[in-house]
Tab-separated table of C-alpha atoms in Angstrom:
chain	number	residue	atom	x	y	z
D	1	MET	CA	12.760	-19.656	13.318
D	2	GLU	CA	13.725	-20.989	16.752
D	3	ALA	CA	11.590	-19.913	19.693
D	4	GLY	CA	14.654	-18.854	21.673
D	5	THR	CA	15.742	-16.513	18.916
D	6	ALA	CA	12.299	-14.921	18.790
D	7	ASP	CA	12.309	-14.362	22.554
D	8	THR	CA	15.629	-12.488	22.472
D	9	LEU	CA	14.468	-10.037	19.800
D	10	PRO	CA	12.562	-7.662	22.154
D	11	ALA	CA	15.555	-7.579	24.500
D	12	ARG	CA	17.855	-6.636	21.622
D	13	LEU	CA	15.361	-3.974	20.565
D	14	GLU	CA	15.358	-2.513	24.074
D	15	ALA	CA	19.149	-2.413	24.042
D	16	GLY	CA	19.142	-0.688	20.662
D	17	LEU	CA	16.709	1.977	21.845
D	18	SER	CA	18.967	2.787	24.791
D	19	GLY	CA	22.063	3.035	22.585
D	20	PRO	CA	23.984	6.242	21.808
D	21	LEU	CA	21.944	7.058	18.708
D	22	LEU	CA	18.507	7.063	20.365
D	23	ARG	CA	19.267	7.592	24.024
D	24	GLY	CA	18.242	11.233	23.844
D	25	GLU	CA	15.171	10.634	21.665
D	26	ALA	CA	13.397	7.475	22.770
D	27	THR	CA	11.529	7.678	26.047
D	28	SER	CA	10.106	4.750	27.959
D	29	SER	CA	6.650	4.901	29.517
D	30	SER	CA	6.755	1.466	31.115
D	31	VAL	CA	6.673	2.891	34.659
D	32	GLU	CA	3.635	5.058	33.996
D	33	LEU	CA	1.800	2.305	32.130
D	34	ALA	CA	2.512	-0.141	34.932
D	35	GLY	CA	1.034	2.401	37.324
D	36	GLY	CA	-2.244	2.448	35.438
D	37	ALA	CA	-1.745	5.380	33.073
D	38	SER	CA	-3.391	5.068	29.680
D	39	PRO	CA	-1.481	5.479	26.401
D	40	LEU	CA	-3.815	8.380	25.576
D	41	SER	CA	-2.610	10.364	28.583
D	42	LEU	CA	1.024	9.974	27.483
D	43	LEU	CA	0.723	10.766	23.780
D	44	SER	CA	0.718	14.518	24.194
D	45	SER	CA	3.745	14.639	26.506
D	46	ARG	CA	6.061	11.890	25.285
D	47	ARG	CA	8.033	11.371	22.134
D	48	VAL	CA	6.726	8.509	20.038
D	49	LEU	CA	9.263	6.457	18.121
D	50	ALA	CA	8.025	4.615	15.018
D	51	LEU	CA	10.040	1.567	13.964
D	52	CYS	CA	9.866	0.623	10.271
D	53	THR	CA	11.063	-2.862	9.261
D	54	ASP	CA	10.596	-5.245	6.385
D	55	SER	CA	8.495	-8.368	6.908
D	56	PRO	CA	10.536	-11.571	7.200
D	57	SER	CA	9.483	-13.992	9.916
D	58	THR	CA	11.989	-12.578	12.424
D	59	MET	CA	10.633	-9.047	12.124
D	60	VAL	CA	7.035	-10.261	12.351
D	61	ALA	CA	7.956	-12.161	15.531
D	62	LEU	CA	9.681	-9.060	16.890
D	63	ARG	CA	6.617	-6.893	16.321
D	64	THR	CA	4.232	-9.480	17.796
D	65	ARG	CA	6.259	-10.037	20.958
D	66	ALA	CA	6.945	-6.341	21.443
D	67	VAL	CA	3.211	-5.598	21.368
D	68	ASP	CA	2.482	-8.488	23.736
D	69	ARG	CA	5.092	-7.183	26.203
D	70	GLY	CA	3.876	-3.599	25.987
D	71	GLN	CA	7.001	-2.278	24.250
D	72	PHE	CA	4.955	-1.267	21.199
D	73	LEU	CA	1.547	0.378	21.284
D	74	PHE	CA	0.590	-1.372	18.048
D	75	ALA	CA	2.124	-3.002	14.985
D	76	PHE	CA	0.887	-3.663	11.478
D	77	GLY	CA	2.107	-5.251	8.273
D	78	CYS	CA	3.219	-3.402	5.153
D	79	ALA	CA	0.219	-2.076	3.207
D	80	ALA	CA	2.022	-2.271	-0.135
D	81	HIS	CA	2.951	-5.904	0.528
D	82	ALA	CA	-0.656	-6.691	1.474
D	83	ALA	CA	-1.946	-5.117	-1.751
D	84	ASN	CA	0.695	-6.978	-3.740
D	85	LEU	CA	-0.528	-10.243	-2.211
D	86	VAL	CA	-4.061	-9.312	-3.264
D	87	ALA	CA	-2.738	-9.173	-6.831
D	88	SER	CA	-1.187	-12.606	-6.258
D	89	ASP	CA	-4.559	-13.903	-5.044
D	90	ALA	CA	-6.251	-12.326	-8.076
D	91	ALA	CA	-4.022	-14.422	-10.323
D	92	ARG	CA	-5.986	-17.462	-9.087
D	93	VAL	CA	-9.323	-16.005	-10.205
D	94	ALA	CA	-10.268	-17.506	-13.574
D	95	VAL	CA	-10.528	-14.328	-15.653
D	96	CYS	CA	-7.329	-12.837	-14.207
D	97	ALA	CA	-5.464	-16.132	-14.496
D	98	LEU	CA	-6.336	-16.463	-18.191
D	99	ALA	CA	-5.422	-12.830	-18.905
D	100	LEU	CA	-2.117	-13.152	-17.039
D	101	ARG	CA	-1.104	-16.455	-18.626
D	102	GLU	CA	-1.823	-15.405	-22.203
D	103	SER	CA	-0.288	-11.939	-21.703
D	104	LEU	CA	2.928	-13.411	-20.334
D	105	ILE	CA	3.173	-15.886	-23.216
D	106	ILE	CA	2.883	-13.023	-25.706
D	107	THR	CA	5.156	-10.632	-23.814
D	108	VAL	CA	7.949	-13.097	-23.114
D	109	PHE	CA	8.147	-14.280	-26.715
D	110	PHE	CA	8.086	-10.856	-28.344
D	111	THR	CA	10.538	-9.308	-25.865
D	112	ARG	CA	13.001	-12.193	-25.411
D	113	SER	CA	13.299	-13.396	-29.017
D	114	PRO	CA	15.569	-10.941	-30.899
D	115	ARG	CA	14.149	-11.692	-34.361
D	116	SER	CA	10.523	-11.488	-33.271
D	117	ARG	CA	11.252	-8.287	-31.369
D	118	LEU	CA	12.844	-6.633	-34.410
D	119	LEU	CA	10.033	-7.792	-36.678
D	120	MET	CA	7.340	-6.473	-34.345
D	121	ARG	CA	9.188	-3.163	-34.058
D	122	ALA	CA	9.106	-2.805	-37.832
D	123	VAL	CA	5.440	-3.766	-37.973
D	124	SER	CA	4.625	-1.281	-35.198
D	125	LYS	CA	6.277	1.531	-37.181
D	126	MET	CA	4.218	0.538	-40.209
D	127	LEU	CA	1.002	0.572	-38.160
D	128	ALA	CA	1.910	3.905	-36.579
D	129	GLY	CA	2.496	5.346	-40.032
D	130	GLY	CA	-1.057	4.364	-40.909
D	131	GLY	CA	-2.454	6.243	-37.918
D	132	ALA	CA	-2.782	3.352	-35.451
D	133	GLU	CA	-1.767	3.954	-31.827
D	134	VAL	CA	0.711	1.201	-31.043
D	135	GLY	CA	2.985	1.169	-28.006
D	136	ALA	CA	5.481	-1.282	-26.541
D	137	LEU	CA	4.904	-4.418	-24.507
D	138	ARG	CA	5.812	-4.036	-20.837
D	139	THR	CA	7.372	-6.531	-18.472
D	140	CYS	CA	7.788	-6.345	-14.709
D	141	SER	CA	9.419	-8.268	-11.886
D	142	ARG	CA	7.569	-11.484	-11.079
D	143	THR	CA	8.035	-10.703	-7.372
D	144	ARG	CA	5.758	-7.673	-7.835
D	145	TRP	CA	2.438	-9.256	-8.693
D	146	ALA	CA	0.657	-5.913	-8.822
D	147	GLY	CA	2.853	-4.870	-11.744
D	148	GLU	CA	1.444	-7.679	-13.845
D	149	GLY	CA	-1.620	-5.498	-14.358
D	150	GLY	CA	0.563	-3.205	-16.434
D	151	THR	CA	1.783	-6.143	-18.493
D	152	ILE	CA	-1.789	-7.291	-19.152
D	153	ALA	CA	-2.925	-3.785	-20.055
D	154	SER	CA	-0.005	-3.247	-22.455
D	155	VAL	CA	-0.840	-6.471	-24.292
D	156	GLY	CA	-4.510	-5.536	-24.528
D	157	ALA	CA	-3.736	-2.042	-25.840
D	158	ASN	CA	-1.189	-3.241	-28.407
D	159	LEU	CA	-2.637	-6.593	-29.487
D	160	PRO	CA	-2.790	-5.565	-33.186
D	161	ALA	CA	1.026	-5.374	-33.239
D	162	PRO	CA	1.681	-9.079	-32.445
D	163	GLN	CA	-1.263	-10.107	-34.651
D	164	HIS	CA	0.124	-8.268	-37.698
D	165	THR	CA	3.617	-9.510	-36.813
D	166	LEU	CA	2.456	-13.108	-37.100
D	167	LEU	CA	0.801	-12.321	-40.446
D	168	GLU	CA	3.989	-10.685	-41.705
D	169	ASN	CA	6.036	-13.624	-40.484
D	170	ALA	CA	3.766	-16.093	-42.317
D	171	HIS	CA	4.587	-14.386	-45.651
D	172	SER	CA	8.310	-14.082	-44.941
D	173	ALA	CA	10.866	-16.011	-47.005
D	174	ALA	CA	12.665	-17.069	-43.810
D	175	PRO	CA	9.909	-17.204	-41.189
D	176	ILE	CA	10.550	-17.251	-37.473
D	177	VAL	CA	9.570	-20.430	-35.670
D	178	VAL	CA	6.658	-19.319	-33.495
D	179	PRO	CA	5.586	-21.752	-30.748
D	180	ALA	CA	1.995	-22.913	-30.969
D	181	PRO	CA	1.023	-21.442	-27.549
D	182	VAL	CA	2.140	-17.981	-28.744
D	183	THR	CA	0.060	-18.223	-31.910
D	184	ALA	CA	-2.937	-19.437	-29.925
D	185	ALA	CA	-2.588	-16.625	-27.371
D	186	VAL	CA	-2.305	-13.910	-30.022
D	187	ASN	CA	-5.334	-15.116	-31.969
D	188	SER	CA	-7.493	-16.215	-29.032
D	189	THR	CA	-10.770	-14.347	-28.707
D	190	ALA	CA	-11.209	-15.662	-25.166
D	191	ALA	CA	-7.792	-14.313	-24.141
D	192	ALA	CA	-8.524	-10.887	-25.625
D	193	ASN	CA	-11.845	-10.797	-23.789
D	194	ALA	CA	-10.238	-11.823	-20.478
D	195	ILE	CA	-7.577	-9.137	-20.863
D	196	ARG	CA	-10.232	-6.510	-21.516
D	197	ARG	CA	-12.266	-7.582	-18.475
D	198	ALA	CA	-9.405	-7.974	-15.997
D	199	SER	CA	-7.310	-4.935	-16.931
D	200	PRO	CA	-9.315	-2.164	-15.156
D	201	PHE	CA	-9.177	-3.719	-11.681
D	202	LEU	CA	-5.594	-5.006	-11.942
D	203	CYS	CA	-4.290	-1.693	-13.280
D	204	PHE	CA	-6.036	0.201	-10.509
D	205	LEU	CA	-4.562	-2.200	-7.953
D	206	ALA	CA	-1.089	-1.547	-9.395
D	207	ARG	CA	-1.644	2.201	-8.976
D	208	VAL	CA	-2.680	1.634	-5.365
D	209	VAL	CA	0.521	-0.303	-4.627
D	210	GLU	CA	2.586	2.439	-6.241
D	211	HIS	CA	0.862	5.018	-4.050
D	212	LEU	CA	1.332	3.032	-0.825
D	213	GLU	CA	5.049	2.624	-1.545
D	214	ALA	CA	5.609	6.355	-2.030
D	215	ASN	CA	7.570	8.389	0.507
D	216	LEU	CA	4.618	10.709	1.121
D	217	ALA	CA	2.002	7.986	1.630
D	218	PRO	CA	0.211	8.468	4.994
D	219	LEU	CA	-1.340	5.838	7.262
D	220	PHE	CA	-4.965	6.771	6.540
D	221	SER	CA	-4.553	5.589	2.924
D	222	TYR	CA	-4.159	1.992	4.173
D	223	THR	CA	-7.771	1.495	5.254
D	224	GLY	CA	-9.167	3.987	2.755
D	225	VAL	CA	-7.953	2.308	-0.413
D	226	PHE	CA	-8.651	-1.245	0.780
D	227	ALA	CA	-12.206	-0.391	1.847
D	228	CYS	CA	-12.917	1.575	-1.334
D	229	LEU	CA	-11.530	-1.172	-3.556
D	230	TRP	CA	-13.764	-3.660	-1.740
D	231	ALA	CA	-16.809	-1.429	-2.273
D	232	THR	CA	-16.082	-0.601	-5.935
D	233	LEU	CA	-16.091	-4.298	-6.759
D	234	ALA	CA	-19.821	-4.271	-5.988
D	235	ASN	CA	-21.055	-1.954	-8.723
D	236	HIS	CA	-18.166	-0.598	-10.785
D	237	VAL	CA	-16.063	-3.542	-12.018
D	238	THR	CA	-18.935	-5.056	-13.944
D	239	GLY	CA	-16.721	-6.626	-16.603
D	240	ILE	CA	-15.941	-9.376	-14.095
D	241	SER	CA	-18.623	-11.838	-13.042
D	242	VAL	CA	-20.283	-11.659	-9.626
D	243	ALA	CA	-18.603	-14.859	-8.432
D	244	GLU	CA	-15.173	-13.573	-9.486
D	245	ARG	CA	-15.753	-10.223	-7.813
D	246	GLN	CA	-16.703	-12.012	-4.608
D	247	LEU	CA	-13.412	-13.915	-4.754
D	248	LEU	CA	-11.521	-10.636	-5.162
D	249	GLN	CA	-13.421	-9.135	-2.229
D	250	GLY	CA	-12.446	-12.178	-0.185
D	251	ALA	CA	-8.784	-11.641	-1.064
D	252	LEU	CA	-8.966	-7.992	0.004
D	253	GLU	CA	-10.665	-8.968	3.260
D	254	MET	CA	-8.161	-11.712	4.077
D	255	ARG	CA	-5.074	-9.566	3.434
D	256	PHE	CA	-6.427	-6.520	5.233
D	257	THR	CA	-7.432	-8.410	8.382
D	258	SER	CA	-4.088	-10.262	8.416
D	259	PHE	CA	-1.886	-7.193	7.982
D	260	SER	CA	-3.839	-4.323	9.535
D	261	ASP	CA	-4.555	-3.203	13.098
D	262	PRO	CA	-7.418	-1.296	14.791
D	263	MET	CA	-5.153	1.745	15.180
D	264	VAL	CA	-4.753	1.821	11.396
D	265	VAL	CA	-8.541	1.904	11.094
D	266	LEU	CA	-8.705	4.750	13.612
D	267	ALA	CA	-6.406	6.796	11.354
D	268	PHE	CA	-8.938	6.346	8.543
D	269	PHE	CA	-11.678	7.858	10.745
D	270	LEU	CA	-9.498	10.931	11.374
D	271	ASP	CA	-9.030	11.890	7.719
D	272	PRO	CA	-11.615	14.497	6.587
D	273	PHE	CA	-11.170	13.474	2.943
D	274	TRP	CA	-13.117	10.217	3.362
D	275	GLY	CA	-16.081	11.885	5.086
D	276	PRO	CA	-18.543	11.555	2.157
D	277	VAL	CA	-18.125	7.761	1.987
D	278	ARG	CA	-17.139	6.874	5.546
D	279	GLY	CA	-20.696	6.145	6.628
D	280	ARG	CA	-21.075	3.449	4.010
D	281	LEU	CA	-17.581	1.982	4.411
D	282	SER	CA	-17.742	1.847	8.215
D	283	VAL	CA	-20.459	-0.851	8.183
D	284	LEU	CA	-18.699	-3.224	5.777
D	285	ARG	CA	-17.613	-6.471	7.470
D	286	TRP	CA	-13.954	-7.480	7.631
D	287	GLY	CA	-13.393	-10.855	9.204
D	288	GLY	CA	-16.643	-10.558	11.191
D	289	GLN	CA	-15.907	-6.984	12.335
D	290	SER	CA	-16.899	-3.679	10.828
D	291	LEU	CA	-14.534	-0.738	10.539
D	292	ALA	CA	-16.585	0.950	13.257
D	293	ASP	CA	-15.945	-2.024	15.561
D	294	MET	CA	-12.201	-1.820	14.877
D	295	ARG	CA	-12.240	1.910	15.579
D	296	ASP	CA	-13.899	1.278	18.939
D	297	ALA	CA	-11.278	-1.375	19.728
D	298	ALA	CA	-8.543	1.197	19.042
D	299	VAL	CA	-10.237	3.653	21.423
D	300	GLU	CA	-10.332	0.972	24.119
D	301	ARG	CA	-6.617	0.279	23.609
D	302	LEU	CA	-5.745	3.955	23.912
D	303	CYS	CA	-7.846	4.563	27.011
D	304	GLY	CA	-7.392	1.265	28.801
D	305	GLY	CA	-9.409	1.308	32.011
D	306	ASP	CA	-9.638	5.104	32.146
D	307	VAL	CA	-13.386	5.657	31.729
D	308	SER	CA	-13.167	9.450	31.824
D	309	ALA	CA	-10.474	9.516	29.118
D	310	ARG	CA	-12.629	7.279	26.956
D	311	GLU	CA	-15.623	9.578	27.341
D	312	VAL	CA	-13.546	12.643	26.430
D	313	LEU	CA	-12.049	10.932	23.379
D	314	LEU	CA	-15.439	9.714	22.160
D	315	ALA	CA	-16.876	13.217	22.646
D	316	ASP	CA	-14.061	14.661	20.506
D	317	MET	CA	-14.674	12.081	17.811
D	318	ALA	CA	-18.383	12.884	17.820
D	319	GLY	CA	-17.597	16.589	17.502
D	320	PHE	CA	-15.239	15.970	14.608
D	321	ALA	CA	-17.873	13.816	12.889
D	322	ALA	CA	-20.425	16.600	13.281
D	323	ILE	CA	-18.104	19.120	11.621
D	324	GLU	CA	-17.310	16.594	8.933
D	325	THR	CA	-21.020	16.084	8.215
D	326	ALA	CA	-21.548	19.809	7.834
D	327	HIS	CA	-18.938	19.925	5.016
D	328	GLY	CA	-19.035	23.700	5.018
D	329	ALA	CA	-16.763	23.865	8.047
D	330	LEU	CA	-14.039	21.874	6.312
D	331	PRO	CA	-11.470	23.455	3.981
D	332	SER	CA	-12.254	22.994	0.319
D	333	GLU	CA	-8.650	22.057	-0.445
D	334	ARG	CA	-8.611	18.268	-0.401
D	335	ASN	CA	-4.880	18.045	-1.037
D	336	LEU	CA	-4.125	19.341	2.454
D	337	HIS	CA	-2.367	16.678	4.493
D	338	PRO	CA	-4.716	15.555	7.330
D	339	SER	CA	-1.887	15.793	9.870
D	340	LEU	CA	-1.513	19.461	8.935
D	341	TRP	CA	-5.295	19.865	9.078
D	342	TRP	CA	-5.325	18.630	12.662
D	343	ARG	CA	-2.484	20.937	13.609
D	344	LEU	CA	-4.301	23.938	12.131
D	345	TRP	CA	-7.926	23.240	13.049
D	346	GLY	CA	-7.792	20.458	15.625
D	347	CYS	CA	-7.348	22.641	18.711
D	348	PRO	CA	-11.005	22.287	19.847
D	349	PHE	CA	-10.444	18.528	20.130
D	350	ARG	CA	-7.781	18.512	22.823
D	351	ALA	CA	-7.848	14.775	23.478
D	352	LEU	CA	-8.064	13.713	19.835
D	353	GLN	CA	-5.577	16.165	18.314
D	354	PRO	CA	-2.350	14.536	19.608
D	355	VAL	CA	-3.645	11.113	18.613
D	356	ALA	CA	-4.447	12.305	15.092
D	357	ALA	CA	-1.165	14.165	14.680
D	358	ARG	CA	0.838	11.069	15.626
D	359	LEU	CA	-1.172	8.477	13.734
D	360	LEU	CA	-1.510	10.399	10.481
D	361	ALA	CA	2.243	10.954	10.241
D	362	ILE	CA	3.093	7.227	10.213
D	363	PRO	CA	3.845	5.626	6.803
D	364	PRO	CA	1.626	2.687	5.798
D	365	SER	CA	4.358	0.545	4.249
D	366	ALA	CA	7.905	-0.660	4.859
D	367	ALA	CA	9.171	0.884	1.629
D	368	GLY	CA	11.423	3.222	3.601
D	369	GLY	CA	13.136	0.265	5.251
D	370	GLU	CA	13.537	-1.426	1.894
D	371	ARG	CA	15.237	1.696	0.525
D	372	MET	CA	17.796	1.358	3.304
D	373	PHE	CA	18.856	-1.937	1.757
D	374	GLU	CA	19.406	-0.166	-1.573
D	375	THR	CA	21.687	2.258	0.231
D	376	LEU	CA	23.543	-0.649	1.798
D	377	LYS	CA	24.203	-2.133	-1.651
D	378	GLY	CA	26.070	1.024	-2.607
D	379	VAL	CA	28.241	0.896	0.519
D	380	LEU	CA	29.144	-2.786	0.660
D	381	THR	CA	30.046	-3.888	-2.866
D	382	THR	CA	32.166	-6.632	-4.410
D	383	ARG	CA	35.100	-4.216	-4.532
D	384	ARG	CA	34.531	-2.779	-1.052
D	385	ASN	CA	33.907	-6.034	0.788
D	386	ARG	CA	36.351	-5.741	3.687
D	387	LEU	CA	34.681	-2.929	5.587
D	388	THR	CA	33.942	-3.549	9.234
D	389	ASN	CA	30.332	-3.794	10.322
D	390	GLU	CA	30.642	-0.544	12.265
D	391	ARG	CA	31.921	1.388	9.237
D	392	VAL	CA	29.256	-0.085	6.945
D	393	ASP	CA	26.569	0.858	9.458
D	394	ALA	CA	27.899	4.399	9.884
D	395	GLN	CA	28.226	5.061	6.146
D	396	SER	CA	24.796	3.631	5.417
D	397	ARG	CA	23.197	5.830	8.068
D	398	LEU	CA	25.046	8.883	6.785
D	399	ILE	CA	23.975	8.381	3.166
D	400	PHE	CA	20.377	7.494	3.979
D	401	ASN	CA	19.844	10.256	6.536
D	402	THR	CA	21.472	12.849	4.270
D	403	SER	CA	19.028	11.968	1.495
D	404	GLN	CA	16.156	12.272	3.972
D	405	LEU	CA	17.316	15.732	5.054
D	406	ARG	CA	17.328	16.844	1.415
D	407	ARG	CA	13.675	15.927	0.995
D	408	PRO	CA	11.202	18.805	0.769
D	409	ASP	CA	8.641	19.441	3.473
D	410	VAL	CA	6.497	16.298	3.516
D	411	LEU	CA	3.332	17.993	4.757
D	412	GLY	CA	3.684	21.085	2.598
D	413	THR	CA	4.320	19.213	-0.650
D	414	TYR	CA	1.690	16.516	-0.101
D	415	ARG	CA	-0.750	16.005	-2.955
D	416	ARG	CA	-3.449	13.417	-2.628
D	417	PRO	CA	-3.069	10.842	-5.428
D	418	ASP	CA	-5.513	10.661	-8.311
D	419	ALA	CA	-6.395	7.071	-7.350
D	420	GLU	CA	-7.975	8.231	-4.074
D	421	HIS	CA	-9.896	11.024	-5.823
D	422	GLU	CA	-11.249	8.492	-8.335
D	423	LEU	CA	-12.262	6.060	-5.613
D	424	LEU	CA	-14.087	8.798	-3.733
D	425	ALA	CA	-15.868	9.963	-6.888
D	426	MET	CA	-17.055	6.433	-7.687
D	427	LEU	CA	-18.463	5.800	-4.214
D	428	ASP	CA	-19.757	9.237	-3.240
D	429	GLY	CA	-23.534	9.084	-2.813
D	430	GLU	CA	-23.776	5.297	-3.052
D	431	THR	CA	-25.516	3.110	-0.493
D	432	GLY	CA	-25.817	-0.626	-0.022
D	433	SER	CA	-24.164	-3.573	1.631
D	434	GLY	CA	-21.227	-3.744	-0.767
D	435	ALA	CA	-22.215	-7.123	-2.181
D	436	PRO	CA	-21.672	-7.433	-5.967
D	437	LEU	CA	-24.845	-7.070	-8.018
């Protein structure tokens, strides 16, 4: 991308924010900030506009320059994309690479070859009639690396089906020509062992990506799931060797530090759900910094040079931590959305409450922006290809915003995903540095 193009992006953003659609909603605080006011002092009295984009190089440049110029308070990369890249990095780890390669060889052959597919379907019915639990092989888009965990798991769970299919084919009068790599993959003990060892972590990672892409996913899940995944690799994914687990921890660390921001970490410290494990997770090192260090950096950014505001905010955070430690003062319902928790019980923390209410309502991924493109595909089609840009834009906004208005109450219908409950249960009560043992 040309440097000149990148430099004009913030100016175009400023023009868009002052347009007819947002003129009555977006408010600028540039005058107050230039006069020495801290962002913390403005959060409770100003509207905060969150901009969700996808992540091509132009949008990354826009976010970076807007933060540098003070137009944005902070910016971060898509959490779902970061987790998907972790799955891509995992494909380079030996055990995951072997499981993925052999699973794809088996899946592609038995789903793309019509004769082999029909034969395996018949064999699966025969096995099911004998009481065996046999399902279907799953495929996913190669652009979604996290989904490959489902492919690997489906092969591991249904491996008897392709094995019996090859035996049936060997006794057939007109056998199917089966490539040697397929036969080797189906009968390989090493491949079956790799699939068994790699499936738990990769499947859990796929569930995490699915959660982060959901409409109801909140910002605190970003740090929570990455930190818990990093910690669970120490003592709970024992089917993978120590060296391989360290490589996976390195992938999580690299993607999190590249995509995240200290304000994202601050949101994690404001969610009561993670209280039982926050003490352990806060000392883990991410790119030379702990989560506690990143939280302190976010406080500094919010308060700027206002020492008194910093003291008040830190006092509120200490008070919240004390209540969190007591446990008895917190509601027993863990499915309550933290943003709603702060609106109901955050009044004693006058400085921290507006920060928590704003941060915890921000989505962690750009999935919403990606869904806008799906809406656009329905407006501008091969048959309706002569619409003006203004009409396409208006119809796309109308369809997308109408679907958003039909959504139920986000806070009221929020249910914390099972993946987060499982992560908390695995780590609750544990201590240690997080290094694999």
